[in-house]
Coordinates of C-alpha atoms in Angstrom, one line a residue:
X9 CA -72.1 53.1 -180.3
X10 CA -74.4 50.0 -180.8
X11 CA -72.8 49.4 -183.9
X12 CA -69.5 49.5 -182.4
X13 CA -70.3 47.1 -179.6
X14 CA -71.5 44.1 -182.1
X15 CA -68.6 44.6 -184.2
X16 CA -66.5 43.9 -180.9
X17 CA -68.7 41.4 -180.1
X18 CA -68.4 40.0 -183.5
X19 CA -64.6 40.0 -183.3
X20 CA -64.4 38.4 -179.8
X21 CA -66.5 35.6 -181.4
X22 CA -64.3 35.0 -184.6
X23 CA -61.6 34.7 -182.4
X24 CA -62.3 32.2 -179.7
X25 CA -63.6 29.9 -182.4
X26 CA -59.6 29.7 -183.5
X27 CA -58.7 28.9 -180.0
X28 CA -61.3 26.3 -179.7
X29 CA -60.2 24.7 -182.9
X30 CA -56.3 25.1 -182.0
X31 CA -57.1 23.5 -178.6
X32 CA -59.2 20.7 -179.9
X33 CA -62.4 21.7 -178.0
X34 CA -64.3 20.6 -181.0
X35 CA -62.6 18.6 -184.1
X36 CA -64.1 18.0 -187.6
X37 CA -67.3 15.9 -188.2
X38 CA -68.1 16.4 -184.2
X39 CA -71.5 15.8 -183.3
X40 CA -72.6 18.0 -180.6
X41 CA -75.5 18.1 -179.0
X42 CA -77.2 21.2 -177.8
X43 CA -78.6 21.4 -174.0
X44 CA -80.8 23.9 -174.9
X45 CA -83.9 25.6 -173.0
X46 CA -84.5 28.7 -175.3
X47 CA -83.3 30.6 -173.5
X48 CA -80.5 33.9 -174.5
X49 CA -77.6 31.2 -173.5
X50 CA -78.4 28.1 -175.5
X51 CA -79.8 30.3 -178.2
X52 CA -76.6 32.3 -178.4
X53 CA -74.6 28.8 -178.3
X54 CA -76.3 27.3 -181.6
X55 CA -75.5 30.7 -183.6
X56 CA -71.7 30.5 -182.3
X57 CA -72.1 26.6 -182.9
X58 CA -73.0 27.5 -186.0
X59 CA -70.0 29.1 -187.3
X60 CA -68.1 25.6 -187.2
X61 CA -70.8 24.4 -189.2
X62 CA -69.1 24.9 -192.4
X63 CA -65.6 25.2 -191.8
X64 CA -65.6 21.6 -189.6
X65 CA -68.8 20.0 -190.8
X66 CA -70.0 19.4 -187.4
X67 CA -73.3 18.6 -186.9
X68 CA -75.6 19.5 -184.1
X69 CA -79.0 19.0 -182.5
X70 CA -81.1 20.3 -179.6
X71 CA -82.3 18.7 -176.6
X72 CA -84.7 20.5 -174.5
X73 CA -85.4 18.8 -170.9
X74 CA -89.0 19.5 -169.3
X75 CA -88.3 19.6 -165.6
X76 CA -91.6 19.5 -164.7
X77 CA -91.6 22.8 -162.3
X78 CA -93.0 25.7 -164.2
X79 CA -97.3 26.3 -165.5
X80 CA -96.0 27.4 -169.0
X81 CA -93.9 25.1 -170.2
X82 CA -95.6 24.2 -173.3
X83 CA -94.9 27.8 -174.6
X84 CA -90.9 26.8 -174.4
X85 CA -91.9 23.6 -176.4
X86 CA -93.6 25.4 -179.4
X87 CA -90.4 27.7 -179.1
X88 CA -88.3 24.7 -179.5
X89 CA -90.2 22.9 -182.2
X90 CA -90.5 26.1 -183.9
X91 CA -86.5 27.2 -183.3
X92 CA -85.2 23.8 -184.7
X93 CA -87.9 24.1 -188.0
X94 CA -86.4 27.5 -189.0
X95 CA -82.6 26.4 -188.2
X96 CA -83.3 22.8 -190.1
X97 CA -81.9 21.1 -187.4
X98 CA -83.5 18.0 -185.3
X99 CA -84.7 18.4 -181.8
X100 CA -85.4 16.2 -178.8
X101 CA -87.7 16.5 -175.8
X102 CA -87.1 15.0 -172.5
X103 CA -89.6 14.6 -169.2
X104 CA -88.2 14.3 -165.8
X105 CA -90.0 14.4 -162.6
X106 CA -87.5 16.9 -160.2
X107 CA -90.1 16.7 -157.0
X108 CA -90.2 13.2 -157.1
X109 CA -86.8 12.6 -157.7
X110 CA -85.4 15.6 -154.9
X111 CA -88.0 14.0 -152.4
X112 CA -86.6 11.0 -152.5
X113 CA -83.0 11.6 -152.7
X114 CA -83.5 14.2 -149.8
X115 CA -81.7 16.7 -152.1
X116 CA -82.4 20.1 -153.0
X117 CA -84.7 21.4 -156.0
X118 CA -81.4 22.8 -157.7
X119 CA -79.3 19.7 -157.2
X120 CA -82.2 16.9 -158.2
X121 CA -82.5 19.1 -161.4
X122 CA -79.0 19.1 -162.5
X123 CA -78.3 15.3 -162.1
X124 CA -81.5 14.1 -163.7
X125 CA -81.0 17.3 -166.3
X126 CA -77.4 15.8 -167.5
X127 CA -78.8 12.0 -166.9
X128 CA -81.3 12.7 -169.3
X129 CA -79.1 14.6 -171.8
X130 CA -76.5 12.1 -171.6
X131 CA -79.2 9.7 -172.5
X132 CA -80.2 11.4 -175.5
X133 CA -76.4 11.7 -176.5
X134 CA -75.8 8.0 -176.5
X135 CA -79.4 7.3 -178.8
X136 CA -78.4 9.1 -181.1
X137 CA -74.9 8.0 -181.1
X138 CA -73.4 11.5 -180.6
X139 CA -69.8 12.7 -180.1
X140 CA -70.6 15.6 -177.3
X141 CA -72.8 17.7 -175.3
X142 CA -72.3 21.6 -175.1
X143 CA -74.0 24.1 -172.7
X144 CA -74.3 27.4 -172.6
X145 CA -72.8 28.3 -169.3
X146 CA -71.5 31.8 -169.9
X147 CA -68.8 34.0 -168.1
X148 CA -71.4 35.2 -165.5
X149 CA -72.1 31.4 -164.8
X150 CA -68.6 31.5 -163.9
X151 CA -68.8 34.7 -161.6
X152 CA -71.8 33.4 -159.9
X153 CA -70.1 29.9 -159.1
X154 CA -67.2 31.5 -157.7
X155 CA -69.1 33.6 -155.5
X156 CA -71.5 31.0 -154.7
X157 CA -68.5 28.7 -153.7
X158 CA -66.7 31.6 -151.8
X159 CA -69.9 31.9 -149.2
X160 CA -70.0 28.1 -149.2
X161 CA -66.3 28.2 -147.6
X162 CA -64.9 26.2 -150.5
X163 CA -61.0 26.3 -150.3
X164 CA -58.8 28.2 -152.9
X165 CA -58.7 24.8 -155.6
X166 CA -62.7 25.4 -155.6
X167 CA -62.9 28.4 -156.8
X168 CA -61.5 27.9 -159.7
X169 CA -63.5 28.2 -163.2
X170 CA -66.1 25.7 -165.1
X171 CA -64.1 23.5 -166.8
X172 CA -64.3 24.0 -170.5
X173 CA -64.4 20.4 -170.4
X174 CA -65.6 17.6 -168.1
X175 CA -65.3 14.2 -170.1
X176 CA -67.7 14.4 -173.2
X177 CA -69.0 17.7 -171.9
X178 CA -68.1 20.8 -173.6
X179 CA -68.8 24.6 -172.8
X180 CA -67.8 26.7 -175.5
X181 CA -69.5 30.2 -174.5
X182 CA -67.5 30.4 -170.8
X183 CA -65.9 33.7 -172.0
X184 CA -68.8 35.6 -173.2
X185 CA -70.4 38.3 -170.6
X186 CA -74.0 37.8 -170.7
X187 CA -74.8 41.1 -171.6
X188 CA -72.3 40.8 -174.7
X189 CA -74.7 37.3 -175.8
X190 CA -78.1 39.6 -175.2
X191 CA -76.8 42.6 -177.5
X192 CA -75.7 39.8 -180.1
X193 CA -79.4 38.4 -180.0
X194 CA -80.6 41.9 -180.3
X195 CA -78.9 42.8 -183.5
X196 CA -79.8 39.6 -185.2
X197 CA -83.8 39.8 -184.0
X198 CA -83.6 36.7 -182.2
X199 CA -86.3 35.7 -180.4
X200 CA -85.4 33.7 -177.0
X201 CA -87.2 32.1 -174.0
X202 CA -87.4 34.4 -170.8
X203 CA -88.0 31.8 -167.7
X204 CA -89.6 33.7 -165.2
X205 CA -88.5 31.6 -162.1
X206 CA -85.1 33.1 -162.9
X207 CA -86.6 36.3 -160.9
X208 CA -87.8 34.3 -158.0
X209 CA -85.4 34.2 -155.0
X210 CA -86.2 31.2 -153.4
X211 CA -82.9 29.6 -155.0
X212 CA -78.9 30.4 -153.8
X213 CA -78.0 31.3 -157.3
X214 CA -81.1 33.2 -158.3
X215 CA -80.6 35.7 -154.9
X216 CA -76.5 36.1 -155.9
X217 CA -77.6 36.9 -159.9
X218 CA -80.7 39.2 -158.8
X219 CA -79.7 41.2 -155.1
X220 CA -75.8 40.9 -155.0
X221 CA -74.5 41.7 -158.3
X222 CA -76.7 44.4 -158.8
X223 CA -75.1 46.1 -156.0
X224 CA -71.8 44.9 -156.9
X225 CA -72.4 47.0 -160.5
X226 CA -72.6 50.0 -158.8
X227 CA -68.9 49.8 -156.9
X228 CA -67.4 48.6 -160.0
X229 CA -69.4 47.8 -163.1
X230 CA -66.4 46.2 -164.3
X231 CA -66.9 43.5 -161.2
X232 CA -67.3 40.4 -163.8
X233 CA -64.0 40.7 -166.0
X234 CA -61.8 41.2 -162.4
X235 CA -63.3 37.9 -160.9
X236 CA -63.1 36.3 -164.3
X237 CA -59.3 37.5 -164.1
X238 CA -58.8 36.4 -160.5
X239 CA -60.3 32.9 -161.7
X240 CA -58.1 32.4 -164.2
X241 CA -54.8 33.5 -161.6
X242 CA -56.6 31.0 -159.5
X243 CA -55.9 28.3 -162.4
X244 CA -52.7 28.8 -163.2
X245 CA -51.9 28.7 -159.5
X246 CA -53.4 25.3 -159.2
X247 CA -51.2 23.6 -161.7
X248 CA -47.5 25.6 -160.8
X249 CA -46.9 23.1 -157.8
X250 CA -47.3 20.0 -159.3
X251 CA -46.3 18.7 -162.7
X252 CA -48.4 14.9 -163.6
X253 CA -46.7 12.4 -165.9
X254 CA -50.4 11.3 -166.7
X255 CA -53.0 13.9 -166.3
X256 CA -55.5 11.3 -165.8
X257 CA -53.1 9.0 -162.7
X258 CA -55.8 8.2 -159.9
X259 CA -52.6 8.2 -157.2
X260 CA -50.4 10.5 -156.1
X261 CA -46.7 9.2 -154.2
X262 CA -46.0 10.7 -151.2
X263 CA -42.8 12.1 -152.9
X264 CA -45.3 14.6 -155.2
X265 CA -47.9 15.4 -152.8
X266 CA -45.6 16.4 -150.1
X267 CA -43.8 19.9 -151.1
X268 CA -43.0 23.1 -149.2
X269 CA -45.3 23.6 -146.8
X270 CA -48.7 22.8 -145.4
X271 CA -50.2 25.6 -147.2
X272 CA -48.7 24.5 -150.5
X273 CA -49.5 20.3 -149.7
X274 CA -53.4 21.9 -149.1
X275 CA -53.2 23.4 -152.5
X276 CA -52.0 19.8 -153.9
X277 CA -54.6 17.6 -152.4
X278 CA -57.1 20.2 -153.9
X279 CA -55.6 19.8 -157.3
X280 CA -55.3 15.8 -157.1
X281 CA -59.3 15.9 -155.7
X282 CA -59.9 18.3 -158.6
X283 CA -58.1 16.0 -161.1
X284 CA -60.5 13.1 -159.9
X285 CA -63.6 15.5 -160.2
X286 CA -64.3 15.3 -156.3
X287 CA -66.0 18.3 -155.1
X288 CA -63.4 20.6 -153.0
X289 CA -64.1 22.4 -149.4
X290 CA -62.1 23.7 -146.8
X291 CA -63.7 21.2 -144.8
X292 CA -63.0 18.2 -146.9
X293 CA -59.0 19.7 -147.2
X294 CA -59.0 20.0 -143.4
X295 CA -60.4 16.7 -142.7
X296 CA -58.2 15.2 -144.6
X297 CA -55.3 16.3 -143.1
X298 CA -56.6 15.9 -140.2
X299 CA -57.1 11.8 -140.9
X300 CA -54.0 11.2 -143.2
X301 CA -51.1 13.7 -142.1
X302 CA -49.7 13.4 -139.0
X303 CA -48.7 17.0 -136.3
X304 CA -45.7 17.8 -138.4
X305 CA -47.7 18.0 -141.6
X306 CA -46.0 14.5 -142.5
X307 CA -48.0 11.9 -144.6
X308 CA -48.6 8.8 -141.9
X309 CA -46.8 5.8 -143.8
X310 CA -48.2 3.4 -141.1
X311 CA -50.9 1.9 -141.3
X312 CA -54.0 2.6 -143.5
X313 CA -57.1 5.1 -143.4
X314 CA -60.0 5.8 -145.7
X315 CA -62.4 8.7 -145.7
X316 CA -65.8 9.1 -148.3
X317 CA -65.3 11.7 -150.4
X318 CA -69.1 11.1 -151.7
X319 CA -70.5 9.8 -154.9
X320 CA -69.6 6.4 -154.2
X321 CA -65.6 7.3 -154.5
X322 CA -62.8 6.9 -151.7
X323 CA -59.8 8.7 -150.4
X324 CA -57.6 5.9 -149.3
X325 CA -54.4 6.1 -147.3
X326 CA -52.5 2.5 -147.7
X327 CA -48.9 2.7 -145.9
X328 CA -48.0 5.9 -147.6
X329 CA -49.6 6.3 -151.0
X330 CA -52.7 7.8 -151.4
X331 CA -55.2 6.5 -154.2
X332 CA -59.0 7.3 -155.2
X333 CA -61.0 4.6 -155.8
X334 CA -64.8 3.7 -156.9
X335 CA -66.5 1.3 -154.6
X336 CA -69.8 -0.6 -155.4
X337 CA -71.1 -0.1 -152.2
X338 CA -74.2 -2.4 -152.7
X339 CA -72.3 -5.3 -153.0
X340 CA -69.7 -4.5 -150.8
X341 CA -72.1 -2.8 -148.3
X342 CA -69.2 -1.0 -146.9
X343 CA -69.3 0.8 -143.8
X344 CA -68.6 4.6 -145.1
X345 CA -67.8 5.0 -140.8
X346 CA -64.9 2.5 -140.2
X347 CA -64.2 1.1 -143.1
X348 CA -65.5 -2.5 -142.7
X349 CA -68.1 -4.5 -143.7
X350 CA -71.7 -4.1 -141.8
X351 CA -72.3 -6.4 -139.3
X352 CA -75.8 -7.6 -141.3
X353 CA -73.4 -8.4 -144.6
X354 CA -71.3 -10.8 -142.4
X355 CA -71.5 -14.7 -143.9
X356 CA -69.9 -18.1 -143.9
X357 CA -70.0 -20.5 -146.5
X358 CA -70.1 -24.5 -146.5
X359 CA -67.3 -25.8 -148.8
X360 CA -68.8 -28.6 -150.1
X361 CA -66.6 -31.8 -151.6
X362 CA -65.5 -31.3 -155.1
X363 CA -66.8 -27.9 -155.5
X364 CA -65.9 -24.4 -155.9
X365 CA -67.2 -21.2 -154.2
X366 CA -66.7 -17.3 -155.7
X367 CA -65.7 -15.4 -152.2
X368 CA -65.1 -11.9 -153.6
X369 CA -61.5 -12.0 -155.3
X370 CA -61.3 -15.4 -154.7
X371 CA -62.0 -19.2 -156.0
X372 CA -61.9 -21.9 -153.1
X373 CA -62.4 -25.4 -153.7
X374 CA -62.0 -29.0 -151.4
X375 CA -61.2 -32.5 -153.1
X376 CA -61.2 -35.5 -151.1
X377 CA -59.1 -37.6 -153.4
X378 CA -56.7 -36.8 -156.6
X379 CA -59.2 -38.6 -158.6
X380 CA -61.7 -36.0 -158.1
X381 CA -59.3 -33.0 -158.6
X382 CA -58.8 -34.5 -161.8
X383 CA -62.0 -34.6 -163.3
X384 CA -63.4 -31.1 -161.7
X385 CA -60.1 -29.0 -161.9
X386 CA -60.0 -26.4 -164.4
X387 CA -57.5 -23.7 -164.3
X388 CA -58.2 -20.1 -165.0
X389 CA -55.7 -18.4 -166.4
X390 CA -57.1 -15.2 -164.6
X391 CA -56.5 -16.7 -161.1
X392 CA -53.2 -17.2 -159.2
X393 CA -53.9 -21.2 -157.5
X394 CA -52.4 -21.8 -154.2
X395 CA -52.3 -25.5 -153.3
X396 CA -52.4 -27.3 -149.9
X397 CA -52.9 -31.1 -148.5
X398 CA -54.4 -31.8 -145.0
X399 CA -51.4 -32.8 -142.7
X400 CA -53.7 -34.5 -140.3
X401 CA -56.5 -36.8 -141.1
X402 CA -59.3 -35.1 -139.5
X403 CA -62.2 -37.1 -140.1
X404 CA -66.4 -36.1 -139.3
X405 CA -65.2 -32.2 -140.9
X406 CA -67.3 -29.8 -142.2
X407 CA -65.2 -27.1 -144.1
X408 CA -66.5 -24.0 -144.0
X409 CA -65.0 -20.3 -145.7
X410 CA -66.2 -17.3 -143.5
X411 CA -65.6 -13.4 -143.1
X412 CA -63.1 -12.7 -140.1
X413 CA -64.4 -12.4 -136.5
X414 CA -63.0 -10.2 -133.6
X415 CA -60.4 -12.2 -131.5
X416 CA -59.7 -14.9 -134.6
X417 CA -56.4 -17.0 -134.2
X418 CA -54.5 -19.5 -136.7
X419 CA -52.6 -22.4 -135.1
X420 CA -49.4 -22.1 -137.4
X421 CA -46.1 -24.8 -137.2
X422 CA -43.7 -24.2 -134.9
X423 CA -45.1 -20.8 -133.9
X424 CA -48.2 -21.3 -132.0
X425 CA -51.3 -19.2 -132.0
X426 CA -51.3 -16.1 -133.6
X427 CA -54.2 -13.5 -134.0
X428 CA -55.4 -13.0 -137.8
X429 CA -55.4 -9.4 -137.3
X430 CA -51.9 -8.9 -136.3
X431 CA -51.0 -11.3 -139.6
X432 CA -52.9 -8.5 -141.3
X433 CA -51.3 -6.0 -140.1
X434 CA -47.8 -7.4 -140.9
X435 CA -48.9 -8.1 -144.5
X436 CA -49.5 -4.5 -144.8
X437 CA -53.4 -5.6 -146.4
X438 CA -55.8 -2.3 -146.2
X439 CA -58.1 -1.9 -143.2
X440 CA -61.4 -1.8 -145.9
X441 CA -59.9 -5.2 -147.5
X442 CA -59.6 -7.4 -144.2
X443 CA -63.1 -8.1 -144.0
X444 CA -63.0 -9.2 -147.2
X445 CA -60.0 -11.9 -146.8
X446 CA -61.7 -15.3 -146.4
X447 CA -60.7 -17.5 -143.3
X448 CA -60.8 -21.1 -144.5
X449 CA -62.1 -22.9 -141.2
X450 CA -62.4 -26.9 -140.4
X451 CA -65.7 -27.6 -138.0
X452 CA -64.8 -31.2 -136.1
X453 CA -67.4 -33.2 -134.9
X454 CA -66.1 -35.4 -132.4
X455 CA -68.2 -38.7 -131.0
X456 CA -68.1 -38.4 -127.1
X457 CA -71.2 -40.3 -126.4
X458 CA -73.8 -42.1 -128.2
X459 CA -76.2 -39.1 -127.3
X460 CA -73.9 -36.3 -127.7
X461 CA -71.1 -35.5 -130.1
X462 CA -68.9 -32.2 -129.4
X463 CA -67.6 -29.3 -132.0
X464 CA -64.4 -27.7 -132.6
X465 CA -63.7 -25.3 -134.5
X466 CA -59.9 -24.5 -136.0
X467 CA -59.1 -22.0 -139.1
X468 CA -57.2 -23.9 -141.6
X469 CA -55.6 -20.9 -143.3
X470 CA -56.7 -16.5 -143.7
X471 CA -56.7 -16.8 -147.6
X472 CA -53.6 -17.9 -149.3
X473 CA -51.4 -15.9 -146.8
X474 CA -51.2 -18.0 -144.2
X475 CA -52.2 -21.7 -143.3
X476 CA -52.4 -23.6 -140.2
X477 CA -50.1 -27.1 -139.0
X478 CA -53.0 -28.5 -140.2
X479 CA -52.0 -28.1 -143.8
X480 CA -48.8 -28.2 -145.8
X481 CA -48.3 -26.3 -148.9
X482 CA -47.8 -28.1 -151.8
X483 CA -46.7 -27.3 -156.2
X484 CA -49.2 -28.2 -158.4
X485 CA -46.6 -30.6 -159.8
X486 CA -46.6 -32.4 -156.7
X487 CA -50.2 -33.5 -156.4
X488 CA -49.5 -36.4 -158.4
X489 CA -47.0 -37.8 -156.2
X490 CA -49.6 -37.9 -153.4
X491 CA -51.9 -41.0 -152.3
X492 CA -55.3 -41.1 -154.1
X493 CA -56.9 -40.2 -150.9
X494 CA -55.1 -37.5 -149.8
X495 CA -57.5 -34.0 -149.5
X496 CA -56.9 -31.3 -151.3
X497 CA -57.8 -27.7 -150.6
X498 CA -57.0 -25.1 -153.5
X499 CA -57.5 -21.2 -153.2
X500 CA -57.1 -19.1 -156.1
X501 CA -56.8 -15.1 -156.2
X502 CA -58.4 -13.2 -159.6
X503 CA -56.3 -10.4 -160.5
X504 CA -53.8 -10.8 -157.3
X505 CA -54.6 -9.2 -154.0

């Protein structure tokens, strides 16, 4: 019977090493880099690893991360030392400090440990200039996230497998039961690493691996291969509603994302989330729909509306399309709440004569004369230059460039007063990039008396979208036509807006 059951074993592994090398999930001359903690998993990997070996010429190392939790760790270091001697392979040891780091973060034991754990590996991967990283997550890994996720209250998208891959990341072992890699270590007399916090129940995982699966054994010892089947129904459902032209687009049209009914759009946000490796929940879904999709289900093409999916990354709703973005927060300081700038990040600028200021996306410069635009005027070919000359002779100015301000209005020609955030409105520009659109702005100080001069304040133009009476826009090709002491101002727009 034991005999029997390695052969199988055996079989199973000669043949998902042809569908890893028909799908590409490792090529020839890969280098691939073991996250390995001795125990049966990452054990099991470098044997299955090591079939390729030969027939690809890969080659492969081990990386074993200390997290710093457990008294005996030192007895998992000769382990690895000793492993990576008999195997002739190189090894690498990593330190990180999962307290410190959880404390800190205000995250859990769990979570600190997996992003300084793949931190660290990554780490490792670039010194030594390697292809990829494989783990040994195995097909019970995949039964326990999908019941972990289930009692989370994840929505349907989320419980779908481990990816097999996740950028350089690579997990060739997903289809092997555990017990199927412990009867393969047991025939070869393979020593492996038993961690004995992997009995404690203090941890979410631990609990579902050690008190609910053992009871789920005795209704059906079979339990594993039916989840693992309903996973994989679960993918293929994902993908049957929407079809991408470019598996890696960051935004989805209205047209594709709207289909059927709500139950079916649900399923397509969860994909396009999915696709941009954003974390899925019921509650994220419903949120969402709650923010972006108006009482008839219908994707609001008004207006614009922008929700923090976490890690730094943005569900944006701009007049109808809906796009996922990466935001540097730290200079941006971006209000995750409302979508605008804090309060404490608000600033003005002093445009001084014949000099340029970097505001964001833009360039902005002031010349007094042509003379002077001459000699300190240099184009960039990378910037979109708007030109203007003063209409009116406004002398004792300071010009200033300054964030917007609640109740802000723009003198234009011919139209009269007309508030800055109704012009941004029209222009269709996204509520999280207003605060970011520089108000050009002319400070007068007037002589009244010889003791006391008065100030007046009047915007001059909001960016290079509109401009006030006060200035007249002019073609670069015109400047020279002008009177040598005509004042210039120029805005310029990297990358348009």
């Amino acid at each position: 019977m034991e005999k029997e059951k390695i052969k199988k074993i055996k079989k199973k592994i000669l043949e998902k090493s042809k569908k890893i090398i028909e799908n590409n999930l490792i090529s020839e001359n890969d280098k691939i880099l073991i996250a390995f903690s001795g125990g049966p998993d990452s054990v099991f990997l470098y044997y299955f690893l090591k079939f390729f070996k030969k027939k690809l010429e890969i080659e492969v190392s081990i990386v074993y991360i200390n997290h710093n939790l457990r008294s005996d760790v030192e007895n998992d270091l000769q382990f690895v030392k000793k492993f990576a001697a008999e195997n002739n392979i190189d090894y690498y040891i990593e330190s990180i400090n999962v307290n410190k780091y959880a404390k800190e973060k205000k995250k859990s034991v769990e979570l600190a440990a997996r992003e300084l754990r793949y931190e660290a590996i990554e780490n490792i991967r670039k010194m030594i200039n390697y292809d990829k990283i494989a783990t040994g997550h195995n097909l019970d890994d995949n039964v326990e996230t999908f019941i972990f996720r289930l009692l989370r209250g994840t929505s349907l998208s989320g419980l779908r497998s481990i990816p097999k891959v996740r950028e350089n990341i690579i997990r060739p072992i997903l289809e092997f039961e555990k017990s199927e890699i412990l009867d393969f270590l047991k025939n070869e007399n393979q020593d492996y690493i038993i961690d004995y916090t992997n009995n404690e129940n203090n941890y979410t995982r631990n609990f579902i691996r050690n008190k609910i699966f053992p009871d789920f054994d005795k209704i059906n010892p079979s339990f594993r291969k039916k989840i693992y089947m309903l996973i994989g129904e679960i993918n293929d459902r994902d993908f049957e509603n929407i079809k991408f032209s470019d598996q890696n687009a960051k935004i989805l049209e209205k047209k594709e994302i709207l289909k059927q009914n709500g139950i079916i759009r649900k399923d397509n946000i969860a994909l396009f989330l999915k696709k941009n490796n954003i974390e899925v929940s019921r509650e994220k879904i419903n949120q969402i729909f709650k923010s972006f999709f108006d009482e008839n289900d219908n994707l609001k093409t008004e207006g614009s509306t922008a929700l923090y999916l976490g890690k730094n990354k943005i569900l944006k709703n701009e007049y109808g399309k809906l796009e996922i973005t990466q935001e540097n927060f730290r200079k941006k300081e971006w209000n995750l709440k409302n979508g605008k700038i804090n309060n404490s990040f608000e600033k003005s600028q002093i445009l001084k004569e014949n000099q340029s200021i970097e505001w964001y996306n833009y360039k902005i410069m002031f010349y007094k004369n042509i003379k002077n635009l001459k000699n300190h005027f240099a184009e960039d070919k990378n910037i979109d230059y708007t030109f203007f000359r003063f209409t009116d002779n406004i002398k004792n100015k300071k010009v200033i460039v300054r964030n917007r301000k609640d109740g802000d209005r723009i003198l234009i020609k011919n139209l009269g007063h007309k508030k800055i955030k109704k012009i941004l409105i029209d222009e269709k520009i996204a509520k999280w990039e207003r605060d970011f659109i520089p108000i050009i702005e002319a400070e007068i100080i007037e002589n009244k008396y010889k003791d006391q001069s008065m100030k007046e304040k009047i915007i001059l133009a909001v960016s290079d979208i509109k401009f006030s009476k006060f200035l007249e826009k002019i073609n670069k090709n015109d400047i020279k036509t002008l009177e040598s002491n005509s004042e210039i101002l120029i805005i310029g727009r990297k990358n348009g807006r």
